[in-house]
Amino acid sequence: MCGIIGFTGQTEAKNVLLEGLEALEYRGYDSAGIACFNNDVIDTIKTTGKVSSLRKKVVAMPEFHSTCGIGHTRWATHGGVSDTNSHPHTFGKVTLIHNGIIENYHELETKLAAEGKFPVSQTDTEIAVMLIDYLYHGNPMETLKKAMDYLEGTYAFCILFKDRPGVIYCLRNGSPLVACHCEEGSVIASDMVALIKYSKEYFVLPEQHIAVLTKDQITVFDAKDKVVMPKMLYVNWDMSAAMKGGYPHFMLKEIYEQPEALRSTIMPRIAKGNLPDLTNDGLPHTILDSVNRIIITACGTAMHAGLIGRVMFERLLRIPVTVEIASEFRYQKPIIDSNTLVITISQSGETADTLAALRLAKSGHAKTLSIVNVKGSSIARESDYVMYTHAGPEIAVASTKAYTAQLSCLYLLAFDFALEKGRLSEEDCSKEMEGLLQIIPAIEKTLTFHPLAKEISRNIKDCEDLFFIGRGLDYALSCEGSIKLKEISYIHSEAYAAGELKHGTLSLVTEGTPVIAVATQSSVYSKMISNIREVRARGAMVILITNGNNTVDSSLYDYHVPLPYLSDNFAPFTAAVVLQMLAYYTSVQRGLDVDQPRNLAKSVTVE
Ligand code: AGP
């Protein structure tokens, strides 16, 4: 939710800022803007629309030169999409950009109004800049410490004080900020993708800390004004990982990166004898001792990965597992204690509701384990244990490779726990691991089905409603298929447990309604076929996905996607890839913005 970047150094700031904003645009694309020092004046250029519109405006001003500035790409929360509501915001001597939400902005606005100060925009951010200006009497550090006492909510700020040319002050509470010092100068941003061009080494600005960026160095202060040395982190991917690399969209590239993402996630976790080995993740063998229930909590696609994880855990461990939507879990007064293991799943590691759910779990003394893609992110740092998915940067708003990498971690956990608890013998565990490894070539094969996926997409692109049906693991996967299609094609769809259709929803199935039937599970296959007959009898256009080339009565379907055969437990991996391709090509055929769908953003750091 909003991408921010600050640069001060030796080179042209506008180039660093614009390139950084292009890399961060997946975080929000309602409007964009930059503000740069021009000697002791701060010049601001902002516009609604994407960074490309901002770039045009900047290019049209060749006289705009600076070596210090800040940039923002917005996902609107408070106040509509307009030039006035775009960042940076300026009041008096202060110009700033913000990622997060100031929850008490209304109260602060009333206080400031009493002082005769009124905003021009409808944003919470403008209230923050007014407050900081009001508190500012020449000492930025003092001012920011005081501002922290007033501000409630989440924020990452990059701030320019008019009388401090060349210096950027940054402040963080809840929203992420990462920084590095490099040859060109000092850079700070919401995400490493904007820094990778300059350095592979970086640090995460700790919560409630202030960073002061000059061209020569970055100094970090804690709330008591003490200088601290944050822990340096290192990324093992490079610029090319954060670029399209010849693909028309990031989403397609990320779909194709799945074999590699799975290899990187699974291979380092295999020990001799083909058994799972999570020692490098720091997971103690005793983690399940005394655990009598597992709660998986996450949002969106990550939550859908949890639905699959639940089936695997319950099958193998016989421990009750529930999957909770994080935004619900945190307000439900859930029953948790020291015998509960809470697993949070998040690609970004910054999703506000998932982070709040994790904090709630900790306050209830649960053991916490997170499955996270972004190193050093808040969820990773705050969990007792973390297992990283090594999927590399995921830029498209629609999650693909992170999802299958999350599944692979859940499977590794399930196998490891089952082995530890004596629920799987070494021999059986090794067979399961063999099955997990087979998903990689099977996904490679599935990717060759793209012409079929394209053809099916051509036939569903104009529909208004679509249903995904499945049973067991296939139902859990259908939920993911549905969100994927909805978010990038804007076609309404629903995922239904196939046996549940006849209890109401079947009335929506009429002549030509597309139904994607995921039928990979042998134990319920014949039941699925009966359910498919039910929708077929109402005239549904059926797209049937099976595990292997089962003999099916061809009158039952319009399209048949026979996945490379895998044992039942592993079919969600290949089926997921087909559903991703269907969503992708449908969005492309509808001429939509695949990577940056309307109203959405990649990293949801608001509640
Ligand atoms: C998936 O395609 C989404 N765009 C979305 O549901 C996402 O999975 C969700 O917001 C959770 O994000 P996280 O994994 O970064 O926590």
Coordinates of C-alpha atoms and ligand atoms in Angstrom, one line a residue:
M1 CA 0.0 0.0 0.0
C2 CA 1.9 3.0 -1.3
G3 CA 5.5 2.8 -2.3
I4 CA 8.0 5.4 -1.0
I5 CA 11.6 6.2 -1.9
G6 CA 14.1 8.8 -0.8
F7 CA 17.6 9.5 -2.2
T8 CA 20.3 11.9 -1.4
G9 CA 23.7 11.6 -3.0
Q10 CA 26.0 12.5 -5.9
T11 CA 23.7 11.8 -8.9
E12 CA 20.5 13.1 -10.4
A13 CA 17.8 12.4 -7.8
K14 CA 14.9 12.4 -10.2
N15 CA 16.3 9.4 -12.1
V16 CA 16.8 7.4 -8.9
L17 CA 13.3 8.4 -7.7
L18 CA 11.5 7.6 -10.9
E19 CA 13.2 4.3 -11.4
G20 CA 12.5 3.4 -7.8
L21 CA 8.9 4.3 -8.1
E22 CA 8.6 2.2 -11.3
A23 CA 9.9 -0.8 -9.3
L24 CA 7.6 0.0 -6.4
E25 CA 4.5 0.7 -8.5
Y26 CA 3.0 -2.7 -7.6
R27 CA 2.3 -1.2 -4.1
G28 CA -0.2 1.3 -5.5
Y29 CA -0.8 3.1 -8.7
D30 CA -3.5 5.7 -8.1
S31 CA -1.1 8.7 -8.3
A32 CA 2.6 9.4 -8.1
G33 CA 4.8 12.3 -7.1
I34 CA 8.3 13.5 -6.3
A35 CA 9.7 16.4 -4.3
C36 CA 13.3 17.5 -4.6
F37 CA 15.5 20.2 -3.1
N38 CA 16.4 23.0 -5.5
N39 CA 18.9 24.8 -3.3
D40 CA 16.8 26.0 -0.4
V41 CA 13.5 25.5 -2.2
I42 CA 11.6 22.3 -2.5
D43 CA 10.0 21.6 -5.9
T44 CA 7.1 19.1 -6.1
I45 CA 5.7 17.4 -9.2
K46 CA 2.7 15.1 -8.8
T47 CA -0.1 13.7 -10.8
T48 CA -2.9 11.2 -10.7
G49 CA -2.3 8.0 -12.7
K50 CA 0.8 5.9 -13.0
V51 CA 4.5 6.6 -12.7
S52 CA 4.7 6.8 -16.5
S53 CA 2.4 9.9 -16.3
L54 CA 4.7 11.4 -13.6
R55 CA 7.8 10.6 -15.8
K56 CA 6.2 12.5 -18.7
K57 CA 5.7 15.6 -16.5
V58 CA 9.3 15.4 -15.1
V59 CA 10.8 15.0 -18.6
A60 CA 8.9 18.1 -19.7
M61 CA 10.8 20.0 -17.1
P62 CA 14.5 19.6 -18.1
E63 CA 15.5 22.4 -15.7
F64 CA 14.4 20.2 -12.8
H65 CA 17.7 19.1 -11.3
S66 CA 18.5 17.9 -7.8
T67 CA 20.6 15.4 -5.9
C68 CA 18.1 15.0 -3.0
G69 CA 14.5 14.1 -3.0
I70 CA 11.6 11.8 -2.1
G71 CA 9.0 10.0 -4.3
H72 CA 5.7 8.3 -3.7
T73 CA 3.3 6.0 -5.6
R74 CA -0.2 6.0 -3.9
W75 CA -2.9 3.5 -3.1
A76 CA -5.7 5.7 -2.0
T77 CA -7.1 5.2 1.5
H78 CA -8.2 8.5 2.9
G79 CA -9.4 10.8 0.2
G80 CA -10.1 10.0 -3.5
V81 CA -7.7 9.8 -6.4
S82 CA -6.8 13.4 -7.2
D83 CA -3.8 15.6 -7.8
T84 CA -4.4 17.4 -4.5
N85 CA -4.6 14.1 -2.5
S86 CA -1.3 12.9 -4.2
H87 CA 1.9 12.8 -2.2
P88 CA 4.3 14.5 -1.5
H89 CA 2.4 16.9 0.8
T90 CA 3.8 20.2 2.0
F91 CA 2.9 22.4 4.9
G92 CA 5.1 25.3 6.0
K93 CA 8.7 24.1 6.1
V94 CA 7.9 20.4 5.9
T95 CA 7.4 18.2 2.8
L96 CA 6.7 14.5 3.3
I97 CA 5.5 11.2 1.8
H98 CA 3.7 8.6 3.8
N99 CA 2.8 4.9 3.7
G100 CA 0.3 3.8 6.2
I101 CA -2.8 5.3 8.0
I102 CA -2.9 7.9 10.6
E103 CA -5.8 6.7 12.7
N104 CA -6.3 9.7 14.9
Y105 CA -6.1 12.2 12.0
H106 CA -9.6 13.6 12.8
E107 CA -8.7 14.4 16.4
L108 CA -5.4 16.0 15.3
E109 CA -7.2 17.9 12.5
T110 CA -9.5 19.5 15.1
K111 CA -6.6 20.5 17.3
L112 CA -4.8 22.0 14.4
A113 CA -8.0 23.9 13.3
A114 CA -8.0 25.5 16.8
E115 CA -4.6 26.9 15.9
G116 CA -6.0 28.2 12.6
K117 CA -4.4 25.5 10.4
F118 CA -6.5 23.8 7.8
P119 CA -5.7 21.2 5.2
V120 CA -6.4 21.5 1.5
S121 CA -6.6 17.7 0.8
Q122 CA -8.8 15.0 2.2
T123 CA -5.8 12.9 3.3
D124 CA -4.7 11.7 6.8
T125 CA -1.2 12.4 5.5
E126 CA -1.7 16.1 5.2
I127 CA -2.6 16.2 8.9
A128 CA 0.7 14.5 9.7
V129 CA 2.7 17.1 7.7
M130 CA 0.7 19.9 9.4
L131 CA 1.4 18.4 12.8
I132 CA 5.2 18.0 12.1
D133 CA 5.4 21.6 10.8
Y134 CA 3.5 22.8 13.9
L135 CA 5.9 21.0 16.2
Y136 CA 9.0 22.2 14.2
H137 CA 11.2 24.9 15.7
G138 CA 14.5 24.1 14.0
N139 CA 15.3 20.7 15.5
P140 CA 14.1 17.9 13.3
M141 CA 15.0 15.1 15.7
E142 CA 13.2 16.7 18.6
T143 CA 10.2 17.3 16.4
L144 CA 10.0 13.8 15.1
K145 CA 10.2 12.3 18.6
K146 CA 7.4 14.6 19.7
A147 CA 5.3 13.7 16.6
M148 CA 5.6 10.0 17.5
D149 CA 3.8 10.8 20.7
Y150 CA 0.9 12.4 18.9
L151 CA 0.5 10.1 15.9
E152 CA -1.5 6.9 16.1
G153 CA -1.7 4.3 13.4
T154 CA 0.9 3.1 11.0
Y155 CA 3.4 5.1 9.1
A156 CA 6.6 5.1 7.2
F157 CA 7.6 8.7 6.4
C158 CA 10.4 10.3 4.4
I159 CA 10.5 14.0 5.3
L160 CA 12.3 17.0 3.9
F161 CA 12.7 20.1 6.2
K162 CA 13.1 23.2 4.0
D163 CA 16.0 24.5 6.1
R164 CA 17.9 21.2 6.0
P165 CA 18.8 20.9 2.3
G166 CA 20.3 17.5 1.3
V167 CA 19.0 15.7 4.3
I168 CA 16.1 13.2 4.4
Y169 CA 14.6 12.2 7.8
C170 CA 12.7 8.9 7.9
L171 CA 10.5 7.5 10.6
R172 CA 8.7 4.2 10.8
N173 CA 5.9 2.6 12.8
G174 CA 4.3 -0.4 11.3
S175 CA 5.0 0.3 7.6
P176 CA 8.2 -1.1 6.1
L177 CA 11.4 0.9 5.3
V178 CA 14.6 -0.6 4.0
A179 CA 17.8 1.4 3.3
C180 CA 21.3 1.2 2.0
H181 CA 24.3 3.4 1.5
C182 CA 26.1 2.9 -1.8
E183 CA 28.5 4.7 -4.2
E184 CA 25.8 7.0 -5.5
G185 CA 24.6 8.0 -2.0
S186 CA 21.9 7.0 0.5
V187 CA 18.7 5.3 -0.6
I188 CA 15.6 4.3 1.5
A189 CA 12.4 2.7 0.2
S190 CA 9.4 0.6 1.1
D191 CA 10.9 -2.5 -0.5
M192 CA 14.3 -3.9 -1.5
V193 CA 13.2 -4.0 -5.2
A194 CA 13.9 -0.3 -5.4
L195 CA 17.4 -0.7 -3.8
I196 CA 18.7 -3.7 -5.6
K197 CA 20.2 -1.6 -8.5
Y198 CA 22.5 0.0 -5.9
S199 CA 23.3 -2.7 -3.4
K200 CA 22.5 -6.3 -2.3
E201 CA 23.3 -5.3 1.3
Y202 CA 20.7 -3.3 3.2
F203 CA 19.0 -3.0 6.5
V204 CA 15.4 -2.8 7.8
L205 CA 14.8 0.4 9.7
P206 CA 13.6 -0.8 13.1
E207 CA 10.2 0.2 14.4
Q208 CA 9.9 3.6 16.1
H209 CA 13.4 4.5 14.9
I210 CA 14.5 7.5 12.9
A211 CA 17.0 7.4 10.0
V212 CA 18.8 10.5 8.9
L213 CA 20.1 10.2 5.3
T214 CA 22.9 12.4 4.0
K215 CA 24.9 11.9 0.8
D216 CA 27.7 10.4 2.9
Q217 CA 26.0 8.2 5.4
I218 CA 22.8 7.0 7.0
T219 CA 22.5 7.3 10.8
V220 CA 19.9 5.5 12.7
F221 CA 18.6 6.7 16.1
D222 CA 16.3 5.0 18.6
A223 CA 13.5 6.8 20.4
K224 CA 16.1 7.9 23.1
D225 CA 18.3 9.5 20.6
K226 CA 20.9 6.8 20.8
V227 CA 22.7 5.9 17.6
V228 CA 22.1 2.2 16.7
M229 CA 23.7 -0.1 14.1
P230 CA 20.9 -2.0 12.5
K231 CA 21.7 -5.6 11.4
M232 CA 22.7 -5.8 7.7
L233 CA 20.9 -8.2 5.5
Y234 CA 21.8 -9.6 2.1
V235 CA 19.6 -10.5 -0.8
N236 CA 20.6 -13.5 -3.0
W237 CA 18.7 -12.3 -6.1
D238 CA 19.7 -9.5 -8.5
M239 CA 18.1 -6.8 -10.7
S240 CA 17.0 -9.3 -13.4
A241 CA 14.7 -11.0 -10.8
A242 CA 12.8 -7.8 -10.4
M243 CA 12.4 -7.2 -14.1
K244 CA 10.1 -8.7 -16.7
G245 CA 13.0 -10.4 -18.6
G246 CA 11.3 -10.5 -21.9
Y247 CA 7.8 -11.6 -20.6
P248 CA 4.9 -9.3 -21.4
H249 CA 3.8 -9.3 -17.7
F250 CA 5.4 -10.0 -14.4
M251 CA 2.6 -12.4 -13.7
L252 CA 3.5 -14.6 -16.6
K253 CA 7.1 -14.5 -15.7
E254 CA 6.3 -15.5 -12.1
I255 CA 4.1 -18.3 -13.3
Y256 CA 7.0 -19.6 -15.3
E257 CA 9.4 -19.1 -12.4
Q258 CA 7.6 -21.7 -10.3
P259 CA 9.8 -24.7 -10.9
E260 CA 12.8 -22.6 -9.9
A261 CA 11.0 -21.1 -6.9
L262 CA 10.1 -24.6 -5.7
R263 CA 13.6 -26.0 -6.3
S264 CA 15.1 -23.1 -4.2
T265 CA 12.5 -23.6 -1.5
I266 CA 12.6 -27.4 -1.2
M267 CA 16.1 -28.5 -2.1
P268 CA 18.0 -26.9 0.8
R269 CA 15.5 -28.6 3.1
I270 CA 16.3 -32.2 2.1
A271 CA 18.6 -34.3 4.2
K272 CA 20.3 -37.6 3.6
G273 CA 17.8 -40.4 3.1
N274 CA 15.5 -38.0 1.3
L275 CA 14.0 -36.8 4.6
P276 CA 12.9 -33.3 5.5
D277 CA 15.5 -31.2 7.3
L278 CA 14.4 -27.9 8.8
T279 CA 17.4 -27.4 11.1
N280 CA 18.6 -24.4 9.1
D281 CA 15.3 -22.8 9.7
G282 CA 16.0 -23.1 13.4
L283 CA 12.9 -25.2 14.0
P284 CA 13.5 -27.3 17.2
H285 CA 12.4 -30.9 17.1
T286 CA 10.3 -30.2 20.2
I287 CA 8.1 -27.6 18.5
L288 CA 5.1 -29.8 18.5
D289 CA 5.6 -31.1 22.1
S290 CA 2.5 -30.2 24.0
V291 CA 0.8 -28.7 20.9
N292 CA -2.8 -29.9 20.8
R293 CA -4.0 -27.6 18.0
I294 CA -2.8 -25.7 15.1
I295 CA -4.2 -22.4 13.8
I296 CA -3.2 -21.2 10.4
T297 CA -4.0 -17.5 9.8
A298 CA -3.4 -15.3 6.7
C299 CA -5.1 -13.3 4.1
G300 CA -6.1 -13.9 0.5
T301 CA -4.0 -16.3 -1.5
A302 CA -1.8 -17.0 1.5
M303 CA -4.9 -18.0 3.5
H304 CA -5.8 -20.3 0.6
A305 CA -2.4 -22.0 0.9
G306 CA -3.4 -22.5 4.5
L307 CA -6.6 -24.3 3.5
I308 CA -4.4 -26.9 1.6
G309 CA -2.0 -27.0 4.5
R310 CA -4.9 -27.9 6.9
V311 CA -5.8 -30.9 4.9
M312 CA -2.2 -32.2 4.8
F313 CA -1.6 -31.5 8.5
E314 CA -4.8 -33.2 9.6
R315 CA -4.3 -36.2 7.3
L316 CA -0.7 -36.7 8.5
L317 CA -0.7 -35.5 12.1
R318 CA -4.2 -36.1 13.3
I319 CA -4.0 -32.7 15.2
P320 CA -7.0 -30.4 14.8
V321 CA -6.2 -27.5 12.5
T322 CA -8.3 -24.5 11.7
V323 CA -7.7 -21.9 9.1
E324 CA -8.6 -18.3 10.0
I325 CA -8.9 -15.2 7.9
A326 CA -6.5 -12.9 9.7
S327 CA -8.8 -9.9 9.6
E328 CA -11.5 -12.0 11.4
F329 CA -9.3 -13.9 13.7
R330 CA -7.9 -10.8 15.3
Y331 CA -11.3 -9.6 16.4
Q332 CA -12.9 -12.9 17.5
K333 CA -11.2 -13.4 20.9
P334 CA -9.8 -16.7 19.7
I335 CA -9.0 -19.5 22.1
I336 CA -5.3 -19.8 22.2
D337 CA -2.8 -20.8 24.8
S338 CA 0.7 -22.2 25.1
N339 CA -0.5 -25.5 23.6
T340 CA -1.5 -23.8 20.4
L341 CA 0.8 -23.5 17.4
V342 CA -0.2 -20.5 15.2
I343 CA 1.2 -20.5 11.7
T344 CA 1.0 -17.2 9.8
I345 CA 1.6 -17.2 6.0
S346 CA 2.5 -14.1 4.1
Q347 CA 4.4 -13.3 0.9
S348 CA 5.2 -9.7 1.8
G349 CA 5.5 -10.3 5.6
E350 CA 3.9 -6.9 6.1
T351 CA 0.2 -7.6 5.7
A352 CA -1.3 -5.6 8.5
D353 CA -4.1 -8.0 9.5
T354 CA -1.7 -11.0 9.4
L355 CA 0.8 -9.1 11.5
A356 CA -2.0 -8.2 14.0
A357 CA -3.1 -11.8 14.1
L358 CA 0.5 -12.9 14.9
R359 CA 0.7 -10.3 17.7
L360 CA -2.5 -11.6 19.1
A361 CA -1.3 -15.1 19.0
K362 CA 1.9 -14.1 20.9
S363 CA -0.1 -12.2 23.5
G364 CA -2.0 -15.5 24.1
H365 CA 1.3 -17.4 24.6
A366 CA 0.9 -19.5 21.5
K367 CA 4.0 -20.7 19.7
T368 CA 4.3 -18.8 16.5
L369 CA 5.8 -19.9 13.2
S370 CA 5.6 -17.9 10.0
I371 CA 6.0 -18.8 6.3
V372 CA 7.2 -15.6 4.6
N373 CA 8.9 -14.6 1.4
V374 CA 10.4 -11.2 2.2
K375 CA 13.5 -11.5 4.4
G376 CA 13.5 -9.3 7.5
S377 CA 9.9 -8.3 7.1
S378 CA 7.8 -7.6 10.2
I379 CA 6.0 -10.9 10.4
A380 CA 9.3 -12.8 9.9
R381 CA 11.0 -10.7 12.6
E382 CA 8.2 -11.0 15.1
S383 CA 7.5 -14.8 14.9
D384 CA 9.2 -17.3 17.2
Y385 CA 10.2 -19.2 14.1
V386 CA 10.3 -18.4 10.4
M387 CA 10.5 -20.6 7.4
Y388 CA 11.3 -18.6 4.2
T389 CA 9.9 -19.3 0.9
H390 CA 12.7 -18.7 -1.6
A391 CA 10.5 -17.6 -4.4
G392 CA 12.4 -14.4 -5.1
P393 CA 10.6 -11.0 -5.6
E394 CA 7.0 -11.3 -6.6
I395 CA 5.9 -8.2 -8.3
A396 CA 2.5 -8.9 -10.0
V397 CA -0.3 -8.1 -7.6
A398 CA -1.7 -11.6 -8.3
S399 CA 0.3 -14.1 -6.3
T400 CA 1.5 -17.2 -8.1
K401 CA 5.0 -18.4 -7.3
A402 CA 4.7 -17.3 -3.7
Y403 CA 1.5 -19.5 -3.4
T404 CA 3.1 -22.7 -4.6
A405 CA 6.2 -22.0 -2.6
Q406 CA 4.0 -21.5 0.5
L407 CA 2.3 -24.9 -0.3
S408 CA 5.7 -26.6 -0.5
C409 CA 6.7 -25.2 2.9
L410 CA 3.5 -26.5 4.4
Y411 CA 4.1 -29.9 2.9
L412 CA 7.7 -29.9 4.3
L413 CA 6.3 -29.0 7.7
A414 CA 3.7 -31.7 7.6
F415 CA 6.2 -34.3 6.6
D416 CA 8.7 -33.2 9.2
F417 CA 6.2 -33.0 12.0
A418 CA 4.7 -36.4 11.0
L419 CA 8.2 -37.9 11.1
E420 CA 8.9 -36.4 14.5
K421 CA 5.6 -37.5 15.9
G422 CA 6.1 -41.1 14.6
R423 CA 3.1 -40.7 12.3
L424 CA 5.3 -41.4 9.3
S425 CA 8.1 -44.0 9.2
E426 CA 11.3 -42.8 7.6
E427 CA 10.5 -45.0 4.6
D428 CA 7.1 -43.5 4.1
C429 CA 8.3 -40.0 4.8
S430 CA 11.0 -40.4 2.2
K431 CA 8.3 -41.5 -0.3
E432 CA 6.3 -38.4 0.4
M433 CA 9.4 -36.3 -0.1
E434 CA 9.9 -38.1 -3.4
G435 CA 6.4 -37.1 -4.3
L436 CA 7.1 -33.5 -3.4
L437 CA 10.1 -33.5 -5.7
Q438 CA 8.1 -34.8 -8.6
I439 CA 5.9 -31.7 -8.6
I440 CA 8.8 -29.7 -10.2
P441 CA 9.0 -31.6 -13.5
A442 CA 5.2 -32.0 -13.4
I443 CA 4.8 -28.2 -13.2
E444 CA 7.3 -27.8 -16.1
K445 CA 5.1 -30.1 -18.1
T446 CA 1.9 -28.3 -17.1
L447 CA 3.4 -25.0 -18.3
T448 CA 3.4 -26.4 -21.8
F449 CA -0.4 -26.5 -21.7
H450 CA -0.5 -22.7 -22.3
P451 CA -2.1 -23.0 -25.8
L452 CA -5.0 -24.9 -24.3
A453 CA -5.3 -22.4 -21.4
K454 CA -5.4 -19.6 -24.0
E455 CA -8.1 -21.3 -26.0
I456 CA -10.3 -21.9 -22.9
S457 CA -9.8 -18.3 -21.9
R458 CA -11.0 -17.1 -25.2
N459 CA -14.3 -18.9 -24.4
I460 CA -14.7 -17.7 -20.9
K461 CA -13.6 -14.1 -21.3
D462 CA -17.0 -12.7 -22.0
C463 CA -18.9 -14.5 -19.3
E464 CA -20.3 -12.6 -16.3
D465 CA -20.2 -15.4 -13.7
L466 CA -18.1 -18.5 -13.4
F467 CA -18.0 -21.3 -10.9
F468 CA -15.1 -23.3 -9.6
I469 CA -16.0 -26.6 -8.0
G470 CA -14.0 -29.3 -6.3
R471 CA -13.9 -31.6 -3.2
G472 CA -11.3 -31.8 -0.5
L473 CA -8.0 -30.4 -1.7
D474 CA -9.7 -29.5 -4.9
Y475 CA -12.2 -27.3 -3.1
A476 CA -9.3 -25.5 -1.2
L477 CA -7.6 -25.0 -4.6
S478 CA -10.8 -23.8 -6.2
C479 CA -10.9 -20.9 -3.7
E480 CA -7.5 -19.9 -5.0
G481 CA -8.6 -20.3 -8.6
S482 CA -11.6 -18.0 -8.0
I483 CA -9.7 -15.2 -6.3
K484 CA -7.1 -15.3 -9.1
L485 CA -9.6 -15.0 -11.8
K486 CA -11.6 -12.3 -10.0
E487 CA -8.7 -10.0 -9.2
I488 CA -7.2 -9.8 -12.6
S489 CA -10.2 -10.4 -15.0
Y490 CA -12.9 -8.7 -13.0
I491 CA -15.2 -11.6 -13.8
H492 CA -17.4 -12.6 -10.9
S493 CA -16.7 -16.1 -9.8
E494 CA -17.3 -18.3 -6.8
A495 CA -15.6 -21.4 -5.5
Y496 CA -18.0 -24.1 -4.3
A497 CA -17.5 -27.4 -2.6
A498 CA -19.0 -29.5 -5.4
G499 CA -21.4 -31.4 -3.0
E500 CA -22.8 -28.2 -1.7
L501 CA -24.0 -26.8 -5.0
K502 CA -27.3 -28.4 -4.9
H503 CA -28.1 -26.7 -1.6
G504 CA -28.7 -23.4 -3.3
T505 CA -26.1 -22.2 -5.7
L506 CA -27.1 -24.7 -8.5
S507 CA -29.9 -22.3 -9.3
L508 CA -27.4 -19.9 -10.7
V509 CA -26.1 -22.4 -13.2
T510 CA -27.9 -21.9 -16.6
E511 CA -27.2 -22.6 -20.2
G512 CA -23.6 -21.7 -21.0
T513 CA -22.4 -20.9 -17.4
P514 CA -18.8 -21.8 -17.2
V515 CA -17.9 -24.3 -14.5
I516 CA -14.3 -25.1 -13.8
A517 CA -14.4 -28.6 -12.2
V518 CA -11.2 -29.6 -10.5
A519 CA -11.3 -33.3 -10.1
T520 CA -7.9 -34.5 -9.1
Q521 CA -8.7 -36.5 -6.0
S522 CA -9.2 -40.2 -6.6
S523 CA -11.1 -40.8 -3.3
V524 CA -13.9 -38.4 -4.3
Y525 CA -13.6 -38.7 -8.1
S526 CA -16.8 -40.6 -8.7
K527 CA -18.7 -38.1 -6.5
M528 CA -17.2 -35.2 -8.5
I529 CA -18.3 -36.8 -11.7
S530 CA -21.9 -36.9 -10.4
N531 CA -21.6 -33.2 -9.5
I532 CA -20.4 -32.4 -12.9
R533 CA -23.3 -34.3 -14.4
E534 CA -25.6 -32.1 -12.3
V535 CA -24.2 -28.8 -13.7
R536 CA -24.0 -30.3 -17.2
A537 CA -27.7 -31.2 -17.0
R538 CA -28.3 -27.5 -16.5
G539 CA -26.4 -26.5 -19.6
A540 CA -23.0 -25.6 -17.9
M541 CA -19.9 -25.2 -20.1
V542 CA -17.6 -27.5 -18.2
I543 CA -13.8 -27.2 -18.1
L544 CA -12.6 -30.4 -16.5
I545 CA -9.2 -30.7 -14.8
T546 CA -8.1 -34.2 -13.9
N547 CA -5.0 -35.7 -12.4
G548 CA -3.6 -37.8 -15.3
N549 CA -5.5 -38.7 -18.4
N550 CA -8.5 -40.4 -16.8
T551 CA -11.0 -41.9 -19.2
V552 CA -14.0 -39.6 -18.9
D553 CA -17.2 -39.5 -20.9
S554 CA -16.5 -36.7 -23.3
S555 CA -20.2 -35.6 -23.2
L556 CA -19.4 -34.3 -19.7
Y557 CA -17.1 -31.5 -20.7
D558 CA -16.3 -28.9 -23.2
Y559 CA -12.6 -28.8 -22.4
H560 CA -10.5 -31.4 -20.6
V561 CA -7.1 -30.5 -19.0
P562 CA -5.4 -33.8 -18.1
L563 CA -2.6 -32.8 -15.7
P564 CA 0.6 -34.9 -15.6
Y565 CA -0.2 -37.6 -13.1
L566 CA 0.9 -37.1 -9.5
S567 CA -0.3 -38.9 -6.4
D568 CA -3.4 -37.1 -5.0
N569 CA -1.7 -35.1 -2.3
F570 CA 0.4 -33.3 -4.8
A571 CA -2.1 -32.5 -7.5
P572 CA -2.9 -29.0 -6.1
F573 CA 0.5 -27.8 -7.4
T574 CA -0.1 -28.6 -11.0
A575 CA -3.8 -27.7 -10.9
A576 CA -2.8 -24.3 -9.4
V577 CA -0.6 -23.6 -12.4
V578 CA -3.5 -24.3 -14.8
L579 CA -5.9 -22.0 -12.8
Q580 CA -3.2 -19.3 -12.8
M581 CA -2.8 -19.6 -16.6
L582 CA -6.5 -19.4 -17.1
A583 CA -6.8 -16.3 -15.0
Y584 CA -3.8 -14.7 -16.8
Y585 CA -4.9 -15.3 -20.4
T586 CA -8.5 -14.3 -19.6
S587 CA -7.2 -11.0 -18.2
V588 CA -5.0 -10.6 -21.3
Q589 CA -7.9 -11.3 -23.7
R590 CA -10.0 -8.8 -21.9
G591 CA -7.3 -6.2 -22.5
L592 CA -6.8 -5.5 -18.8
D593 CA -3.8 -4.4 -16.7
V594 CA -2.7 -7.9 -15.6
D595 CA 0.0 -6.9 -13.2
Q596 CA -1.8 -3.9 -11.6
P597 CA -5.5 -4.7 -11.4
R598 CA -7.8 -1.9 -10.4
N599 CA -8.3 -1.0 -6.8
L600 CA -5.7 -3.4 -5.5
A601 CA -2.1 -3.3 -4.3
K602 CA 0.4 -5.9 -3.6
S603 CA 1.3 -5.3 -0.1
V604 CA -1.7 -4.5 2.1
T605 CA -0.3 -2.7 5.1
V606 CA -3.6 -1.1 6.1
E607 CA -6.3 -2.9 8.2
Ligands
AGP1 C1 -3.3 -12.7 -4.2 O1 -3.3 -12.8 -5.5 C2 -3.5 -11.4 -3.6 N1 -3.3 -10.3 -4.4 C3 -3.8 -11.3 -2.2 O2 -4.8 -12.0 -1.8 C4 -2.6 -11.6 -1.2 O3 -2.3 -13.0 -1.2 C5 -2.9 -11.1 0.2 O4 -3.1 -9.8 0.2 C6 -1.9 -11.5 1.3 O5 -0.7 -11.0 1.0 P1 0.6 -11.5 1.7 O6 0.9 -12.8 1.3 O7 1.7 -10.5 1.3 O8 0.4 -11.4 3.2

